[in-house]
Coordinates of C-alpha atoms in Angstrom, one line a residue:
L1 CA 128.5 109.3 104.9
H2 CA 131.1 110.1 102.3
C3 CA 132.6 113.4 101.1
T4 CA 132.5 113.0 97.4
R5 CA 134.2 116.3 96.7
P6 CA 136.3 118.8 98.8
L7 CA 134.4 121.1 101.2
C8 CA 136.0 124.4 102.1
L9 CA 135.2 125.6 105.6
G10 CA 137.2 128.8 106.1
R11 CA 140.8 127.9 106.2
R12 CA 140.0 124.2 106.7
R13 CA 139.5 121.7 103.9
L14 CA 137.6 118.5 104.2
S15 CA 138.3 116.1 101.3
S16 CA 138.4 112.6 99.9
D17 CA 135.7 110.2 98.8
A18 CA 136.7 107.4 101.2
H19 CA 137.6 109.4 104.4
M20 CA 137.6 112.8 105.9
R21 CA 140.7 114.9 106.4
V22 CA 141.2 118.2 108.1
R23 CA 144.2 120.2 106.8
T24 CA 145.1 123.1 109.0
P25 CA 148.1 125.3 107.8
F26 CA 150.6 126.3 110.5
R27 CA 153.0 129.2 110.0
C28 CA 155.8 127.4 111.9
S29 CA 155.9 124.5 109.3
P30 CA 156.1 124.5 105.6
H31 CA 153.9 121.3 105.5
P32 CA 150.2 121.1 106.5
C33 CA 149.3 119.2 109.7
E34 CA 146.9 116.5 108.6
Y35 CA 144.2 114.8 110.8
E36 CA 142.0 111.9 109.8
I37 CA 138.5 111.9 111.2
A38 CA 136.5 108.6 111.0
F39 CA 132.7 109.0 111.2
V40 CA 129.8 106.5 111.4
S41 CA 126.3 106.9 112.6
D42 CA 123.0 105.0 113.1
V43 CA 124.4 101.5 113.4
E44 CA 121.4 100.7 115.6
G45 CA 122.7 97.4 117.1
D46 CA 123.9 96.0 113.7
L47 CA 127.3 94.7 114.9
D48 CA 128.0 92.9 111.6
Y49 CA 127.6 96.2 109.7
F50 CA 129.9 98.0 112.3
N51 CA 132.5 95.2 111.9
R52 CA 132.5 95.7 108.1
W53 CA 132.9 99.5 108.6
V54 CA 135.8 99.0 111.0
A55 CA 137.5 96.6 108.5
G56 CA 137.5 99.4 105.9
S57 CA 138.6 102.2 108.3
R58 CA 142.0 103.7 108.3
C59 CA 141.4 105.3 111.7
V60 CA 139.7 102.7 113.8
A61 CA 140.6 99.0 114.3
Y62 CA 140.2 96.1 116.7
T63 CA 143.0 95.5 119.1
G64 CA 142.9 91.7 118.6
S65 CA 141.3 88.9 116.6
D66 CA 138.6 88.5 119.3
E67 CA 137.2 91.9 118.4
A68 CA 136.8 92.8 122.1
A69 CA 138.2 96.3 122.0
L70 CA 138.8 99.2 119.6
T71 CA 141.8 101.5 119.1
L72 CA 142.8 104.4 117.0
T73 CA 145.3 103.4 114.4
H74 CA 147.7 106.4 114.5
A75 CA 148.4 109.6 116.5
R76 CA 146.4 111.9 114.3
A77 CA 143.3 109.7 114.0
Y78 CA 140.0 110.9 115.5
F79 CA 136.6 109.3 115.7
V80 CA 133.1 110.6 115.8
Y81 CA 130.0 108.5 116.4
G82 CA 126.9 110.3 115.2
G83 CA 124.3 108.7 117.4
D84 CA 121.7 105.9 117.6
V85 CA 123.6 102.9 119.0
P86 CA 120.7 100.5 119.9
D87 CA 117.7 98.9 118.1
H88 CA 117.3 97.0 114.8
G89 CA 120.2 94.6 115.6
R90 CA 121.3 92.1 118.1
G91 CA 124.6 93.7 119.1
S92 CA 123.5 96.8 121.0
E93 CA 125.3 96.1 124.3
Q94 CA 128.4 94.9 122.6
L95 CA 128.5 98.0 120.4
L96 CA 127.9 100.3 123.5
R97 CA 130.8 98.6 125.3
L98 CA 133.1 99.0 122.3
L99 CA 132.3 102.7 121.8
V100 CA 132.6 103.6 125.5
G101 CA 135.9 101.6 125.8
L102 CA 137.3 103.6 122.8
K103 CA 136.2 106.9 124.4
R104 CA 137.9 106.0 127.7
A105 CA 141.1 105.0 125.9
F106 CA 141.1 108.2 123.8
P107 CA 139.0 110.8 125.6
R108 CA 140.3 113.8 123.7
R109 CA 140.1 112.2 120.2
V110 CA 136.8 110.4 120.4
A111 CA 133.4 112.1 120.4
L112 CA 130.2 110.1 121.0
L113 CA 127.0 112.0 120.0
V114 CA 123.6 110.9 121.1
G115 CA 120.6 110.3 118.8
N116 CA 116.9 109.9 119.5
R117 CA 117.3 106.1 120.0
D118 CA 119.9 106.8 122.7
L119 CA 118.0 109.6 124.4
N120 CA 114.7 107.8 124.7
K121 CA 116.3 104.9 126.6
L122 CA 116.9 107.3 129.4
R123 CA 113.3 106.8 130.3
L124 CA 114.2 103.3 131.5
T125 CA 116.1 104.7 134.5
S126 CA 112.9 106.1 135.9
E127 CA 110.1 104.0 134.5
C128 CA 111.8 100.7 135.4
A129 CA 112.8 101.9 138.9
P130 CA 111.2 100.1 141.8
S131 CA 109.1 103.1 142.8
D132 CA 107.5 103.4 139.3
L133 CA 107.1 99.6 138.9
A134 CA 105.0 99.8 142.2
R135 CA 102.4 101.9 140.4
P136 CA 99.2 100.0 139.6
H137 CA 99.2 99.0 136.0
W138 CA 95.7 100.5 135.4
S139 CA 97.1 103.9 136.4
I140 CA 99.5 104.1 133.5
P141 CA 98.0 105.6 130.4
A142 CA 98.7 104.9 126.8
P143 CA 101.3 107.2 125.0
H144 CA 99.5 110.5 124.2
W145 CA 101.2 110.8 120.8
D146 CA 99.7 107.5 119.5
P147 CA 95.9 107.2 119.9
S148 CA 96.0 103.6 118.6
A149 CA 98.5 102.3 121.1
P150 CA 97.1 100.2 124.0
T151 CA 97.4 101.1 127.6
L152 CA 99.6 98.9 129.9
S153 CA 96.4 97.3 131.2
Q154 CA 95.2 96.4 127.7
H155 CA 98.7 95.0 126.9
L156 CA 98.6 92.8 130.1
E157 CA 95.1 91.6 129.3
Q158 CA 96.3 90.5 125.8
V159 CA 99.3 88.7 127.5
A160 CA 96.9 87.0 130.0
A161 CA 94.6 85.8 127.2
A162 CA 97.5 84.4 125.3
R163 CA 98.8 82.5 128.3
G164 CA 95.4 81.1 129.3
G165 CA 95.1 78.9 132.4
G166 CA 93.4 81.6 134.4
A167 CA 96.1 84.2 134.0
T168 CA 95.0 87.8 134.6
A169 CA 96.4 91.2 133.9
A170 CA 97.5 91.4 137.5
S171 CA 99.3 88.1 137.5
C172 CA 101.1 89.0 134.2
D173 CA 102.2 92.4 135.6
C174 CA 106.0 92.3 136.0
A175 CA 109.0 94.4 135.1
A176 CA 109.7 92.4 131.9
E177 CA 106.1 92.9 130.5
R178 CA 106.2 96.5 131.3
L179 CA 109.4 96.9 129.5
R180 CA 108.1 94.9 126.5
W181 CA 105.0 97.2 126.4
M182 CA 107.3 100.3 126.5
Y183 CA 109.4 99.0 123.6
E184 CA 106.5 97.9 121.5
N185 CA 104.2 100.9 122.1
T186 CA 106.1 103.9 123.4
L187 CA 109.7 103.8 122.1
G188 CA 109.2 102.9 118.5
C189 CA 111.2 99.6 118.5
P190 CA 108.8 96.7 118.7
A191 CA 111.4 94.0 118.0
T192 CA 113.9 95.2 120.5
F193 CA 112.7 93.1 123.5
E194 CA 113.3 89.8 121.8
A195 CA 116.5 90.9 120.1
R196 CA 117.8 92.0 123.4
R197 CA 116.9 88.7 125.0
A198 CA 118.8 86.9 122.2
E199 CA 121.8 89.1 122.7
L200 CA 121.9 88.5 126.5
A201 CA 121.5 84.8 125.9
A202 CA 124.5 84.8 123.6
L203 CA 126.6 86.9 125.9
R204 CA 125.8 84.6 128.8
S205 CA 126.4 81.5 126.7
V206 CA 123.0 80.1 127.6
G207 CA 120.2 78.7 125.4
S208 CA 117.9 81.6 126.2
A209 CA 117.4 84.4 128.6
T210 CA 114.2 84.4 130.6
G211 CA 111.5 86.9 130.0
D212 CA 110.3 87.4 133.6
N213 CA 111.6 89.6 136.4
G214 CA 114.7 87.5 136.7
G215 CA 116.2 88.4 133.3
G216 CA 115.3 88.8 129.7
G217 CA 114.6 92.1 128.0
G218 CA 117.0 95.0 128.3
G219 CA 118.0 98.2 126.8
G220 CA 119.4 97.6 123.3
G221 CA 119.0 95.6 120.2
G222 CA 116.2 95.6 117.7
G223 CA 115.2 93.0 115.2
G224 CA 117.0 92.2 112.1
G225 CA 119.9 94.3 111.1
G226 CA 119.3 97.7 109.8
G227 CA 122.5 98.9 108.4
G228 CA 123.8 102.1 109.7
G229 CA 124.3 105.5 108.4
G230 CA 127.4 106.0 106.6
G231 CA 131.1 105.7 107.2
G232 CA 134.1 108.0 107.2
A233 CA 137.7 107.0 107.5

């Protein structure tokens, strides 16, 4: 997101085509006090895009060559993340850790807003809890907002048919398959399960992450890189 021309908001002025500045006049000083606000949104797990954005920012930078932590570059730098951290990329967990780490380091100068892709993952805390996983798969309906989506039982039957060897819906019913069904049919991110598996495998330095109850799918990532919403400073 770029401001291509100055915007006047009362006594504050937002300007510049490459970044956003807030100029607030103070009576005690003949010079305006200038703040730079960096803004980016909708990165959706695309860590390569985020790294390119950081490289061009005057407000946000990595603390070292390993790109393990972020910092604000000067005392008047502020940062706003506009929401939608996960999905459509294989760097969701890494991006979350970077943003939360920056917020903890600069709690008064960093604002992290939530988007729909962040909010809908809150379902995982209840629907992947042991009490909910204990519900019979046939008792869980399809999402009411999508008449074409399969029920959990129908999904498990498809998985069993693909596995063969006498597999049944009941034998395929596990936390990972329920999570896969949620991503594909109720959360609007069908590629997230496999992308999240790939990210976990990379973070754990293993060939692959398992897809059963012992590991595999998780909360972020999506398939293929979807380039985020715009940048500020």
